[in-house]
């Protein structure tokens, strides 16, 4: 079974600085997607960025980028120029593309604090 | 932009009562999910639904839970006899599959409080 591990329960970063959130996963599959979801205090789950496992190029969305290391099964999220609105819970997630098991599996989350 | 809509946003119920949580998925999506998040904890998969039947369910999804897509637009989660430990945020999600359609879109959640 696939698992997703986020080893940092909480992190803090100064406003305008850069922060990296870690995520590792375990799978025997070769075709899958990885996601980072943001959950602000409103509790809504918002997709931040996604990465296709077959693509070597790291995904980027404005200030958000990932470092995808497929062999190491690592998928970290870098937030540049941190803003107060980035304060939230961040969840790393995995979805298989290979079989009927199509659910998204979440890590336990990292709570990010932005210090003014 | 299309979105997943959940109602109610907050439901308070007495232990032992039945509750129905409602969701309207994005209209052209084919895969539907319910997830649960106990306060401050991880987001847990409950059930996935495709082609009018359950495609997978977790060990949390026991006989007190059921899902239904009664009219082609709504997707409901019923909890027959609520327990205190069912208090959580319940999220509905929908998606398609394929290389261009893999992310799930989540509703804003229903906060269920069992007293």
mmCIF file with all atom_site columns, C-alpha atoms in Angstrom:
data_model
loop_
_atom_site.group_PDB
_atom_site.id
_atom_site.type_symbol
_atom_site.label_atom_id
_atom_site.label_alt_id
_atom_site.label_comp_id
_atom_site.label_asym_id
_atom_site.label_entity_id
_atom_site.label_seq_id
_atom_site.pdbx_PDB_ins_code
_atom_site.Cartn_x
_atom_site.Cartn_y
_atom_site.Cartn_z
_atom_site.occupancy
_atom_site.B_iso_or_equiv
_atom_site.pdbx_formal_charge
_atom_site.auth_seq_id
_atom_site.auth_comp_id
_atom_site.auth_asym_id
_atom_site.auth_atom_id
_atom_site.pdbx_PDB_model_num
ATOM 1   C CA . UNK A 1 1   ? 0.000   0.000  0.000   1.00 0.00 ? 1   UNK A CA 1
ATOM 2   C CA . UNK A 1 2   ? 1.122   3.515  -0.716  1.00 0.00 ? 2   UNK A CA 1
ATOM 3   C CA . UNK A 1 3   ? 2.059   5.839  2.130   1.00 0.00 ? 3   UNK A CA 1
ATOM 4   C CA . UNK A 1 4   ? 2.875   9.535  2.355   1.00 0.00 ? 4   UNK A CA 1
ATOM 5   C CA . UNK A 1 5   ? 5.075   10.909 5.137   1.00 0.00 ? 5   UNK A CA 1
ATOM 6   C CA . UNK A 1 6   ? 5.503   14.494 6.201   1.00 0.00 ? 6   UNK A CA 1
ATOM 7   C CA . UNK A 1 7   ? 8.095   14.618 8.943   1.00 0.00 ? 7   UNK A CA 1
ATOM 8   C CA . UNK A 1 8   ? 7.664   18.286 9.902   1.00 0.00 ? 8   UNK A CA 1
ATOM 9   C CA . UNK A 1 9   ? 4.478   18.821 11.963  1.00 0.00 ? 9   UNK A CA 1
ATOM 10  C CA . UNK A 1 10  ? 5.120   22.583 12.118  1.00 0.00 ? 10  UNK A CA 1
ATOM 11  C CA . UNK A 1 11  ? 7.392   25.124 10.496  1.00 0.00 ? 11  UNK A CA 1
ATOM 12  C CA . UNK A 1 12  ? 7.872   28.861 10.725  1.00 0.00 ? 12  UNK A CA 1
ATOM 13  C CA . UNK A 1 13  ? 9.320   31.307 8.239   1.00 0.00 ? 13  UNK A CA 1
ATOM 14  C CA . UNK A 1 14  ? 9.852   35.043 8.207   1.00 0.00 ? 14  UNK A CA 1
ATOM 15  C CA . UNK A 1 15  ? 7.704   36.975 5.783   1.00 0.00 ? 15  UNK A CA 1
ATOM 16  C CA . UNK A 1 16  ? 9.420   37.378 2.361   1.00 0.00 ? 16  UNK A CA 1
ATOM 17  C CA . UNK A 1 17  ? 11.789  34.481 3.074   1.00 0.00 ? 17  UNK A CA 1
ATOM 18  C CA . UNK A 1 18  ? 11.853  31.062 1.445   1.00 0.00 ? 18  UNK A CA 1
ATOM 19  C CA . UNK A 1 19  ? 10.728  27.862 3.116   1.00 0.00 ? 19  UNK A CA 1
ATOM 20  C CA . UNK A 1 20  ? 10.815  24.219 2.043   1.00 0.00 ? 20  UNK A CA 1
ATOM 21  C CA . UNK A 1 21  ? 8.319   21.615 3.243   1.00 0.00 ? 21  UNK A CA 1
ATOM 22  C CA . UNK A 1 22  ? 9.387   17.982 3.033   1.00 0.00 ? 22  UNK A CA 1
ATOM 23  C CA . UNK A 1 23  ? 7.455   14.970 1.850   1.00 0.00 ? 23  UNK A CA 1
ATOM 24  C CA . UNK A 1 24  ? 8.420   11.393 1.137   1.00 0.00 ? 24  UNK A CA 1
ATOM 25  C CA . UNK A 1 25  ? 6.248   8.618  -0.169  1.00 0.00 ? 25  UNK A CA 1
ATOM 26  C CA . UNK A 1 26  ? 6.380   4.916  -0.672  1.00 0.00 ? 26  UNK A CA 1
ATOM 27  C CA . UNK A 1 27  ? 5.019   3.122  -3.709  1.00 0.00 ? 27  UNK A CA 1
ATOM 28  C CA . UNK A 1 28  ? 5.886   0.252  -5.994  1.00 0.00 ? 28  UNK A CA 1
ATOM 29  C CA . UNK A 1 29  ? 4.129   1.904  -8.915  1.00 0.00 ? 29  UNK A CA 1
ATOM 30  C CA . UNK A 1 30  ? 5.800   3.863  -11.677 1.00 0.00 ? 30  UNK A CA 1
ATOM 31  C CA . UNK A 1 31  ? 2.881   5.992  -12.861 1.00 0.00 ? 31  UNK A CA 1
ATOM 32  C CA . UNK A 1 32  ? 1.281   8.354  -10.380 1.00 0.00 ? 32  UNK A CA 1
ATOM 33  C CA . UNK A 1 33  ? 0.648   11.963 -9.470  1.00 0.00 ? 33  UNK A CA 1
ATOM 34  C CA . UNK A 1 34  ? 1.784   13.954 -6.478  1.00 0.00 ? 34  UNK A CA 1
ATOM 35  C CA . UNK A 1 35  ? 0.067   17.012 -5.087  1.00 0.00 ? 35  UNK A CA 1
ATOM 36  C CA . UNK A 1 36  ? 0.432   19.695 -2.488  1.00 0.00 ? 36  UNK A CA 1
ATOM 37  C CA . UNK A 1 37  ? -2.835  20.927 -0.989  1.00 0.00 ? 37  UNK A CA 1
ATOM 38  C CA . UNK A 1 38  ? -3.188  23.982 1.222   1.00 0.00 ? 38  UNK A CA 1
ATOM 39  C CA . UNK A 1 39  ? -5.743  24.119 4.032   1.00 0.00 ? 39  UNK A CA 1
ATOM 40  C CA . UNK A 1 40  ? -6.153  27.629 5.481   1.00 0.00 ? 40  UNK A CA 1
ATOM 41  C CA . UNK A 1 41  ? -8.112  28.302 8.703   1.00 0.00 ? 41  UNK A CA 1
ATOM 42  C CA . UNK A 1 42  ? -11.336 28.130 6.667   1.00 0.00 ? 42  UNK A CA 1
ATOM 43  C CA . UNK A 1 43  ? -10.546 24.360 6.394   1.00 0.00 ? 43  UNK A CA 1
ATOM 44  C CA . UNK A 1 44  ? -11.086 24.299 2.615   1.00 0.00 ? 44  UNK A CA 1
ATOM 45  C CA . UNK A 1 45  ? -8.651  22.079 0.674   1.00 0.00 ? 45  UNK A CA 1
ATOM 46  C CA . UNK A 1 46  ? -6.994  24.058 -2.099  1.00 0.00 ? 46  UNK A CA 1
ATOM 47  C CA . UNK A 1 47  ? -4.715  22.533 -4.709  1.00 0.00 ? 47  UNK A CA 1
ATOM 48  C CA . UNK A 1 48  ? -1.369  24.330 -4.766  1.00 0.00 ? 48  UNK A CA 1
ATOM 49  C CA . UNK A 1 49  ? 0.639   22.337 -7.275  1.00 0.00 ? 49  UNK A CA 1
ATOM 50  C CA . UNK A 1 50  ? 0.799   18.931 -8.923  1.00 0.00 ? 50  UNK A CA 1
ATOM 51  C CA . UNK A 1 51  ? 3.560   16.803 -10.413 1.00 0.00 ? 51  UNK A CA 1
ATOM 52  C CA . UNK A 1 52  ? 3.262   13.962 -12.889 1.00 0.00 ? 52  UNK A CA 1
ATOM 53  C CA . UNK A 1 53  ? 5.671   11.160 -12.047 1.00 0.00 ? 53  UNK A CA 1
ATOM 54  C CA . UNK A 1 54  ? 6.581   10.594 -15.699 1.00 0.00 ? 54  UNK A CA 1
ATOM 55  C CA . UNK A 1 55  ? 7.800   14.185 -16.040 1.00 0.00 ? 55  UNK A CA 1
ATOM 56  C CA . UNK A 1 56  ? 11.356  14.916 -14.961 1.00 0.00 ? 56  UNK A CA 1
ATOM 57  C CA . UNK A 1 57  ? 10.855  18.661 -14.943 1.00 0.00 ? 57  UNK A CA 1
ATOM 58  C CA . UNK A 1 58  ? 9.819   20.078 -11.592 1.00 0.00 ? 58  UNK A CA 1
ATOM 59  C CA . UNK A 1 59  ? 6.427   21.784 -11.520 1.00 0.00 ? 59  UNK A CA 1
ATOM 60  C CA . UNK A 1 60  ? 6.210   25.503 -10.782 1.00 0.00 ? 60  UNK A CA 1
ATOM 61  C CA . UNK A 1 61  ? 3.246   27.734 -9.995  1.00 0.00 ? 61  UNK A CA 1
ATOM 62  C CA . UNK A 1 62  ? 4.256   31.339 -9.369  1.00 0.00 ? 62  UNK A CA 1
ATOM 63  C CA . UNK A 1 63  ? 5.976   31.414 -5.936  1.00 0.00 ? 63  UNK A CA 1
ATOM 64  C CA . UNK A 1 64  ? 5.476   27.671 -5.426  1.00 0.00 ? 64  UNK A CA 1
ATOM 65  C CA . UNK A 1 65  ? 7.785   25.038 -6.840  1.00 0.00 ? 65  UNK A CA 1
ATOM 66  C CA . UNK A 1 66  ? 8.589   21.422 -6.117  1.00 0.00 ? 66  UNK A CA 1
ATOM 67  C CA . UNK A 1 67  ? 11.732  19.355 -5.991  1.00 0.00 ? 67  UNK A CA 1
ATOM 68  C CA . UNK A 1 68  ? 10.683  15.938 -7.257  1.00 0.00 ? 68  UNK A CA 1
ATOM 69  C CA . UNK A 1 69  ? 13.226  13.175 -6.800  1.00 0.00 ? 69  UNK A CA 1
ATOM 70  C CA . UNK A 1 70  ? 11.584  10.042 -8.155  1.00 0.00 ? 70  UNK A CA 1
ATOM 71  C CA . UNK A 1 71  ? 14.340  7.599  -7.252  1.00 0.00 ? 71  UNK A CA 1
ATOM 72  C CA . UNK A 1 72  ? 14.450  8.905  -3.699  1.00 0.00 ? 72  UNK A CA 1
ATOM 73  C CA . UNK A 1 73  ? 10.617  9.128  -3.563  1.00 0.00 ? 73  UNK A CA 1
ATOM 74  C CA . UNK A 1 74  ? 10.859  12.664 -2.333  1.00 0.00 ? 74  UNK A CA 1
ATOM 75  C CA . UNK A 1 75  ? 8.552   15.564 -3.188  1.00 0.00 ? 75  UNK A CA 1
ATOM 76  C CA . UNK A 1 76  ? 9.308   18.814 -1.366  1.00 0.00 ? 76  UNK A CA 1
ATOM 77  C CA . UNK A 1 77  ? 7.480   22.116 -1.738  1.00 0.00 ? 77  UNK A CA 1
ATOM 78  C CA . UNK A 1 78  ? 9.365   25.409 -1.858  1.00 0.00 ? 78  UNK A CA 1
ATOM 79  C CA . UNK A 1 79  ? 7.532   28.632 -1.151  1.00 0.00 ? 79  UNK A CA 1
ATOM 80  C CA . UNK A 1 80  ? 9.451   31.733 -2.181  1.00 0.00 ? 80  UNK A CA 1
ATOM 81  C CA . UNK A 1 81  ? 8.800   35.250 -0.922  1.00 0.00 ? 81  UNK A CA 1
ATOM 82  C CA . UNK A 1 82  ? 6.491   33.949 1.814   1.00 0.00 ? 82  UNK A CA 1
ATOM 83  C CA . UNK A 1 83  ? 3.379   35.989 2.464   1.00 0.00 ? 83  UNK A CA 1
ATOM 84  C CA . UNK A 1 84  ? 1.079   36.169 5.471   1.00 0.00 ? 84  UNK A CA 1
ATOM 85  C CA . UNK A 1 85  ? -1.647  34.523 3.386   1.00 0.00 ? 85  UNK A CA 1
ATOM 86  C CA . UNK A 1 86  ? 0.527   31.435 2.993   1.00 0.00 ? 86  UNK A CA 1
ATOM 87  C CA . UNK A 1 87  ? -0.067  30.536 6.635   1.00 0.00 ? 87  UNK A CA 1
ATOM 88  C CA . UNK A 1 88  ? -1.952  27.252 6.526   1.00 0.00 ? 88  UNK A CA 1
ATOM 89  C CA . UNK A 1 89  ? -1.748  23.507 6.874   1.00 0.00 ? 89  UNK A CA 1
ATOM 90  C CA . UNK A 1 90  ? -0.031  21.945 3.859   1.00 0.00 ? 90  UNK A CA 1
ATOM 91  C CA . UNK A 1 91  ? -0.743  18.374 2.836   1.00 0.00 ? 91  UNK A CA 1
ATOM 92  C CA . UNK A 1 92  ? 1.327   16.281 0.481   1.00 0.00 ? 92  UNK A CA 1
ATOM 93  C CA . UNK A 1 93  ? -0.772  13.756 -1.444  1.00 0.00 ? 93  UNK A CA 1
ATOM 94  C CA . UNK A 1 94  ? -0.399  10.819 -3.836  1.00 0.00 ? 94  UNK A CA 1
ATOM 95  C CA . UNK A 1 95  ? -2.703  9.392  -6.469  1.00 0.00 ? 95  UNK A CA 1
ATOM 96  C CA . UNK A 1 96  ? -2.130  6.237  -8.494  1.00 0.00 ? 96  UNK A CA 1
ATOM 97  C CA . UNK A 1 97  ? -2.722  6.202  -12.219 1.00 0.00 ? 97  UNK A CA 1
ATOM 98  C CA . UNK A 1 98  ? -2.080  2.556  -12.698 1.00 0.00 ? 98  UNK A CA 1
ATOM 99  C CA . UNK A 1 99  ? -5.032  0.697  -11.376 1.00 0.00 ? 99  UNK A CA 1
ATOM 100 C CA . UNK A 1 100 ? -8.484  0.854  -9.909  1.00 0.00 ? 100 UNK A CA 1
ATOM 101 C CA . UNK A 1 101 ? -7.162  2.226  -6.641  1.00 0.00 ? 101 UNK A CA 1
ATOM 102 C CA . UNK A 1 102 ? -7.801  5.858  -7.507  1.00 0.00 ? 102 UNK A CA 1
ATOM 103 C CA . UNK A 1 103 ? -8.132  7.490  -4.120  1.00 0.00 ? 103 UNK A CA 1
ATOM 104 C CA . UNK A 1 104 ? -5.850  10.315 -3.053  1.00 0.00 ? 104 UNK A CA 1
ATOM 105 C CA . UNK A 1 105 ? -3.677  9.469  -0.071  1.00 0.00 ? 105 UNK A CA 1
ATOM 106 C CA . UNK A 1 106 ? -2.652  12.320 2.218   1.00 0.00 ? 106 UNK A CA 1
ATOM 107 C CA . UNK A 1 107 ? 0.251   12.851 4.563   1.00 0.00 ? 107 UNK A CA 1
ATOM 108 C CA . UNK A 1 108 ? -0.372  14.121 8.084   1.00 0.00 ? 108 UNK A CA 1
ATOM 109 C CA . UNK A 1 109 ? 0.319   17.699 7.111   1.00 0.00 ? 109 UNK A CA 1
ATOM 110 C CA . UNK A 1 110 ? 2.729   20.482 8.027   1.00 0.00 ? 110 UNK A CA 1
ATOM 111 C CA . UNK A 1 111 ? 1.420   23.610 9.710   1.00 0.00 ? 111 UNK A CA 1
ATOM 112 C CA . UNK A 1 112 ? 3.223   26.642 8.311   1.00 0.00 ? 112 UNK A CA 1
ATOM 113 C CA . UNK A 1 113 ? 3.445   29.839 10.341  1.00 0.00 ? 113 UNK A CA 1
ATOM 114 C CA . UNK A 1 114 ? 4.473   33.104 8.678   1.00 0.00 ? 114 UNK A CA 1
ATOM 115 C CA . UNK A 1 115 ? 6.237   35.539 11.008  1.00 0.00 ? 115 UNK A CA 1
ATOM 116 C CA . UNK A 1 116 ? 5.723   39.241 10.190  1.00 0.00 ? 116 UNK A CA 1
ATOM 117 C CA . UNK B 2 1   ? -14.939 28.316 -12.175 1.00 0.00 ? 1   UNK B CA 1
ATOM 118 C CA . UNK B 2 2   ? -16.825 25.098 -11.365 1.00 0.00 ? 2   UNK B CA 1
ATOM 119 C CA . UNK B 2 3   ? -16.723 24.009 -7.757  1.00 0.00 ? 3   UNK B CA 1
ATOM 120 C CA . UNK B 2 4   ? -17.862 21.273 -5.422  1.00 0.00 ? 4   UNK B CA 1
ATOM 121 C CA . UNK B 2 5   ? -20.608 22.421 -3.082  1.00 0.00 ? 5   UNK B CA 1
ATOM 122 C CA . UNK B 2 6   ? -21.372 20.879 0.306   1.00 0.00 ? 6   UNK B CA 1
ATOM 123 C CA . UNK B 2 7   ? -24.338 21.437 2.586   1.00 0.00 ? 7   UNK B CA 1
ATOM 124 C CA . UNK B 2 8   ? -24.760 22.114 5.405   1.00 0.00 ? 8   UNK B CA 1
ATOM 125 C CA . UNK B 2 9   ? -21.559 23.859 6.413   1.00 0.00 ? 9   UNK B CA 1
ATOM 126 C CA . UNK B 2 10  ? -22.125 22.887 10.037  1.00 0.00 ? 10  UNK B CA 1
ATOM 127 C CA . UNK B 2 11  ? -24.371 20.185 11.471  1.00 0.00 ? 11  UNK B CA 1
ATOM 128 C CA . UNK B 2 12  ? -24.968 19.496 15.140  1.00 0.00 ? 12  UNK B CA 1
ATOM 129 C CA . UNK B 2 13  ? -26.686 16.237 15.987  1.00 0.00 ? 13  UNK B CA 1
ATOM 130 C CA . UNK B 2 14  ? -27.403 14.115 19.017  1.00 0.00 ? 14  UNK B CA 1
ATOM 131 C CA . UNK B 2 15  ? -25.644 10.820 19.460  1.00 0.00 ? 15  UNK B CA 1
ATOM 132 C CA . UNK B 2 16  ? -27.627 8.010  17.893  1.00 0.00 ? 16  UNK B CA 1
ATOM 133 C CA . UNK B 2 17  ? -29.323 10.215 15.336  1.00 0.00 ? 17  UNK B CA 1
ATOM 134 C CA . UNK B 2 18  ? -28.984 9.831  11.571  1.00 0.00 ? 18  UNK B CA 1
ATOM 135 C CA . UNK B 2 19  ? -27.367 12.552 9.499   1.00 0.00 ? 19  UNK B CA 1
ATOM 136 C CA . UNK B 2 20  ? -27.111 13.082 5.770   1.00 0.00 ? 20  UNK B CA 1
ATOM 137 C CA . UNK B 2 21  ? -24.304 15.180 4.378   1.00 0.00 ? 21  UNK B CA 1
ATOM 138 C CA . UNK B 2 22  ? -24.867 16.494 0.892   1.00 0.00 ? 22  UNK B CA 1
ATOM 139 C CA . UNK B 2 23  ? -22.534 17.281 -1.947  1.00 0.00 ? 23  UNK B CA 1
ATOM 140 C CA . UNK B 2 24  ? -22.944 18.555 -5.486  1.00 0.00 ? 24  UNK B CA 1
ATOM 141 C CA . UNK B 2 25  ? -19.851 17.499 -7.435  1.00 0.00 ? 25  UNK B CA 1
ATOM 142 C CA . UNK B 2 26  ? -18.555 19.244 -10.533 1.00 0.00 ? 26  UNK B CA 1
ATOM 143 C CA . UNK B 2 27  ? -20.993 18.353 -13.281 1.00 0.00 ? 27  UNK B CA 1
ATOM 144 C CA . UNK B 2 28  ? -18.762 16.490 -15.733 1.00 0.00 ? 28  UNK B CA 1
ATOM 145 C CA . UNK B 2 29  ? -16.809 14.564 -13.098 1.00 0.00 ? 29  UNK B CA 1
ATOM 146 C CA . UNK B 2 30  ? -17.231 10.823 -12.807 1.00 0.00 ? 30  UNK B CA 1
ATOM 147 C CA . UNK B 2 31  ? -15.374 9.937  -9.598  1.00 0.00 ? 31  UNK B CA 1
ATOM 148 C CA . UNK B 2 32  ? -16.625 10.969 -6.177  1.00 0.00 ? 32  UNK B CA 1
ATOM 149 C CA . UNK B 2 33  ? -15.102 10.719 -2.740  1.00 0.00 ? 33  UNK B CA 1
ATOM 150 C CA . UNK B 2 34  ? -15.746 11.337 0.907   1.00 0.00 ? 34  UNK B CA 1
ATOM 151 C CA . UNK B 2 35  ? -12.901 12.136 3.289   1.00 0.00 ? 35  UNK B CA 1
ATOM 152 C CA . UNK B 2 36  ? -12.923 12.838 6.998   1.00 0.00 ? 36  UNK B CA 1
ATOM 153 C CA . UNK B 2 37  ? -10.656 15.048 9.075   1.00 0.00 ? 37  UNK B CA 1
ATOM 154 C CA . UNK B 2 38  ? -10.848 14.903 12.833  1.00 0.00 ? 38  UNK B CA 1
ATOM 155 C CA . UNK B 2 39  ? -9.791  18.278 14.201  1.00 0.00 ? 39  UNK B CA 1
ATOM 156 C CA . UNK B 2 40  ? -6.074  18.862 13.774  1.00 0.00 ? 40  UNK B CA 1
ATOM 157 C CA . UNK B 2 41  ? -5.437  15.429 12.339  1.00 0.00 ? 41  UNK B CA 1
ATOM 158 C CA . UNK B 2 42  ? -4.814  13.937 8.928   1.00 0.00 ? 42  UNK B CA 1
ATOM 159 C CA . UNK B 2 43  ? -7.304  13.754 6.103   1.00 0.00 ? 43  UNK B CA 1
ATOM 160 C CA . UNK B 2 44  ? -8.634  10.195 6.008   1.00 0.00 ? 44  UNK B CA 1
ATOM 161 C CA . UNK B 2 45  ? -10.184 8.461  3.031   1.00 0.00 ? 45  UNK B CA 1
ATOM 162 C CA . UNK B 2 46  ? -13.661 7.049  3.597   1.00 0.00 ? 46  UNK B CA 1
ATOM 163 C CA . UNK B 2 47  ? -15.039 5.938  0.255   1.00 0.00 ? 47  UNK B CA 1
ATOM 164 C CA . UNK B 2 48  ? -14.806 6.346  -3.506  1.00 0.00 ? 48  UNK B CA 1
ATOM 165 C CA . UNK B 2 49  ? -17.732 6.027  -5.885  1.00 0.00 ? 49  UNK B CA 1
ATOM 166 C CA . UNK B 2 50  ? -17.786 5.482  -9.623  1.00 0.00 ? 50  UNK B CA 1
ATOM 167 C CA . UNK B 2 51  ? -20.405 4.313  -12.090 1.00 0.00 ? 51  UNK B CA 1
ATOM 168 C CA . UNK B 2 52  ? -23.094 4.266  -9.395  1.00 0.00 ? 52  UNK B CA 1
ATOM 169 C CA . UNK B 2 53  ? -21.270 1.959  -7.072  1.00 0.00 ? 53  UNK B CA 1
ATOM 170 C CA . UNK B 2 54  ? -18.625 2.018  -4.384  1.00 0.00 ? 54  UNK B CA 1
ATOM 171 C CA . UNK B 2 55  ? -15.210 1.392  -5.928  1.00 0.00 ? 55  UNK B CA 1
ATOM 172 C CA . UNK B 2 56  ? -13.280 1.370  -2.687  1.00 0.00 ? 56  UNK B CA 1
ATOM 173 C CA . UNK B 2 57  ? -13.897 1.952  0.989   1.00 0.00 ? 57  UNK B CA 1
ATOM 174 C CA . UNK B 2 58  ? -11.677 2.227  4.013   1.00 0.00 ? 58  UNK B CA 1
ATOM 175 C CA . UNK B 2 59  ? -11.976 0.345  7.296   1.00 0.00 ? 59  UNK B CA 1
ATOM 176 C CA . UNK B 2 60  ? -13.550 3.483  8.778   1.00 0.00 ? 60  UNK B CA 1
ATOM 177 C CA . UNK B 2 61  ? -16.479 3.110  6.370   1.00 0.00 ? 61  UNK B CA 1
ATOM 178 C CA . UNK B 2 62  ? -18.381 0.482  8.313   1.00 0.00 ? 62  UNK B CA 1
ATOM 179 C CA . UNK B 2 63  ? -22.049 -0.488 8.217   1.00 0.00 ? 63  UNK B CA 1
ATOM 180 C CA . UNK B 2 64  ? -23.203 2.773  9.768   1.00 0.00 ? 64  UNK B CA 1
ATOM 181 C CA . UNK B 2 65  ? -22.071 4.650  6.663   1.00 0.00 ? 65  UNK B CA 1
ATOM 182 C CA . UNK B 2 66  ? -23.640 4.651  3.224   1.00 0.00 ? 66  UNK B CA 1
ATOM 183 C CA . UNK B 2 67  ? -23.351 6.743  0.083   1.00 0.00 ? 67  UNK B CA 1
ATOM 184 C CA . UNK B 2 68  ? -25.790 7.454  -2.673  1.00 0.00 ? 68  UNK B CA 1
ATOM 185 C CA . UNK B 2 69  ? -26.079 9.423  -5.858  1.00 0.00 ? 69  UNK B CA 1
ATOM 186 C CA . UNK B 2 70  ? -29.845 9.649  -5.968  1.00 0.00 ? 70  UNK B CA 1
ATOM 187 C CA . UNK B 2 71  ? -30.472 11.972 -8.881  1.00 0.00 ? 71  UNK B CA 1
ATOM 188 C CA . UNK B 2 72  ? -27.357 12.299 -11.018 1.00 0.00 ? 72  UNK B CA 1
ATOM 189 C CA . UNK B 2 73  ? -26.229 15.529 -9.400  1.00 0.00 ? 73  UNK B CA 1
ATOM 190 C CA . UNK B 2 74  ? -26.177 15.068 -5.625  1.00 0.00 ? 74  UNK B CA 1
ATOM 191 C CA . UNK B 2 75  ? -23.795 12.746 -3.802  1.00 0.00 ? 75  UNK B CA 1
ATOM 192 C CA . UNK B 2 76  ? -24.728 12.017 -0.205  1.00 0.00 ? 76  UNK B CA 1
ATOM 193 C CA . UNK B 2 77  ? -23.066 10.462 2.823   1.00 0.00 ? 77  UNK B CA 1
ATOM 194 C CA . UNK B 2 78  ? -25.417 9.013  5.413   1.00 0.00 ? 78  UNK B CA 1
ATOM 195 C CA . UNK B 2 79  ? -24.343 8.148  8.928   1.00 0.00 ? 79  UNK B CA 1
ATOM 196 C CA . UNK B 2 80  ? -27.085 5.994  10.441  1.00 0.00 ? 80  UNK B CA 1
ATOM 197 C CA . UNK B 2 81  ? -26.450 6.175  14.172  1.00 0.00 ? 81  UNK B CA 1
ATOM 198 C CA . UNK B 2 82  ? -23.920 8.832  14.978  1.00 0.00 ? 82  UNK B CA 1
ATOM 199 C CA . UNK B 2 83  ? -21.322 8.388  17.689  1.00 0.00 ? 83  UNK B CA 1
ATOM 200 C CA . UNK B 2 84  ? -19.308 11.022 19.516  1.00 0.00 ? 84  UNK B CA 1
ATOM 201 C CA . UNK B 2 85  ? -16.206 9.967  17.587  1.00 0.00 ? 85  UNK B CA 1
ATOM 202 C CA . UNK B 2 86  ? -17.913 10.779 14.290  1.00 0.00 ? 86  UNK B CA 1
ATOM 203 C CA . UNK B 2 87  ? -17.407 14.460 15.091  1.00 0.00 ? 87  UNK B CA 1
ATOM 204 C CA . UNK B 2 88  ? -15.140 15.705 12.316  1.00 0.00 ? 88  UNK B CA 1
ATOM 205 C CA . UNK B 2 89  ? -14.910 17.747 9.166   1.00 0.00 ? 89  UNK B CA 1
ATOM 206 C CA . UNK B 2 90  ? -16.272 15.787 6.210   1.00 0.00 ? 90  UNK B CA 1
ATOM 207 C CA . UNK B 2 91  ? -15.036 16.658 2.752   1.00 0.00 ? 91  UNK B CA 1
ATOM 208 C CA . UNK B 2 92  ? -16.581 15.668 -0.535  1.00 0.00 ? 92  UNK B CA 1
ATOM 209 C CA . UNK B 2 93  ? -14.380 15.614 -3.623  1.00 0.00 ? 93  UNK B CA 1
ATOM 210 C CA . UNK B 2 94  ? -14.805 14.871 -7.297  1.00 0.00 ? 94  UNK B CA 1
ATOM 211 C CA . UNK B 2 95  ? -12.479 14.264 -10.187 1.00 0.00 ? 95  UNK B CA 1
ATOM 212 C CA . UNK B 2 96  ? -11.983 12.636 -13.504 1.00 0.00 ? 96  UNK B CA 1
ATOM 213 C CA . UNK B 2 97  ? -9.136  10.364 -14.456 1.00 0.00 ? 97  UNK B CA 1
ATOM 214 C CA . UNK B 2 98  ? -6.505  10.482 -17.129 1.00 0.00 ? 98  UNK B CA 1
ATOM 215 C CA . UNK B 2 99  ? -3.297  12.405 -17.473 1.00 0.00 ? 99  UNK B CA 1
ATOM 216 C CA . UNK B 2 100 ? -4.975  15.803 -17.749 1.00 0.00 ? 100 UNK B CA 1
ATOM 217 C CA . UNK B 2 101 ? -7.614  15.307 -15.071 1.00 0.00 ? 101 UNK B CA 1
ATOM 218 C CA . UNK B 2 102 ? -6.020  13.871 -12.004 1.00 0.00 ? 102 UNK B CA 1
ATOM 219 C CA . UNK B 2 103 ? -6.510  16.368 -9.227  1.00 0.00 ? 103 UNK B CA 1
ATOM 220 C CA . UNK B 2 104 ? -9.522  16.091 -6.985  1.00 0.00 ? 104 UNK B CA 1
ATOM 221 C CA . UNK B 2 105 ? -11.548 19.197 -6.308  1.00 0.00 ? 105 UNK B CA 1
ATOM 222 C CA . UNK B 2 106 ? -12.747 19.486 -2.752  1.00 0.00 ? 106 UNK B CA 1
ATOM 223 C CA . UNK B 2 107 ? -15.824 21.081 -1.306  1.00 0.00 ? 107 UNK B CA 1
ATOM 224 C CA . UNK B 2 108 ? -15.567 23.492 1.590   1.00 0.00 ? 108 UNK B CA 1
ATOM 225 C CA . UNK B 2 109 ? -16.464 20.746 4.052   1.00 0.00 ? 109 UNK B CA 1
ATOM 226 C CA . UNK B 2 110 ? -19.235 20.009 6.532   1.00 0.00 ? 110 UNK B CA 1
ATOM 227 C CA . UNK B 2 111 ? -18.328 20.284 10.182  1.00 0.00 ? 111 UNK B CA 1
ATOM 228 C CA . UNK B 2 112 ? -20.253 17.553 12.010  1.00 0.00 ? 112 UNK B CA 1
ATOM 229 C CA . UNK B 2 113 ? -20.584 17.861 15.772  1.00 0.00 ? 113 UNK B CA 1
ATOM 230 C CA . UNK B 2 114 ? -22.119 14.940 17.640  1.00 0.00 ? 114 UNK B CA 1
ATOM 231 C CA . UNK B 2 115 ? -23.260 15.791 21.169  1.00 0.00 ? 115 UNK B CA 1
#
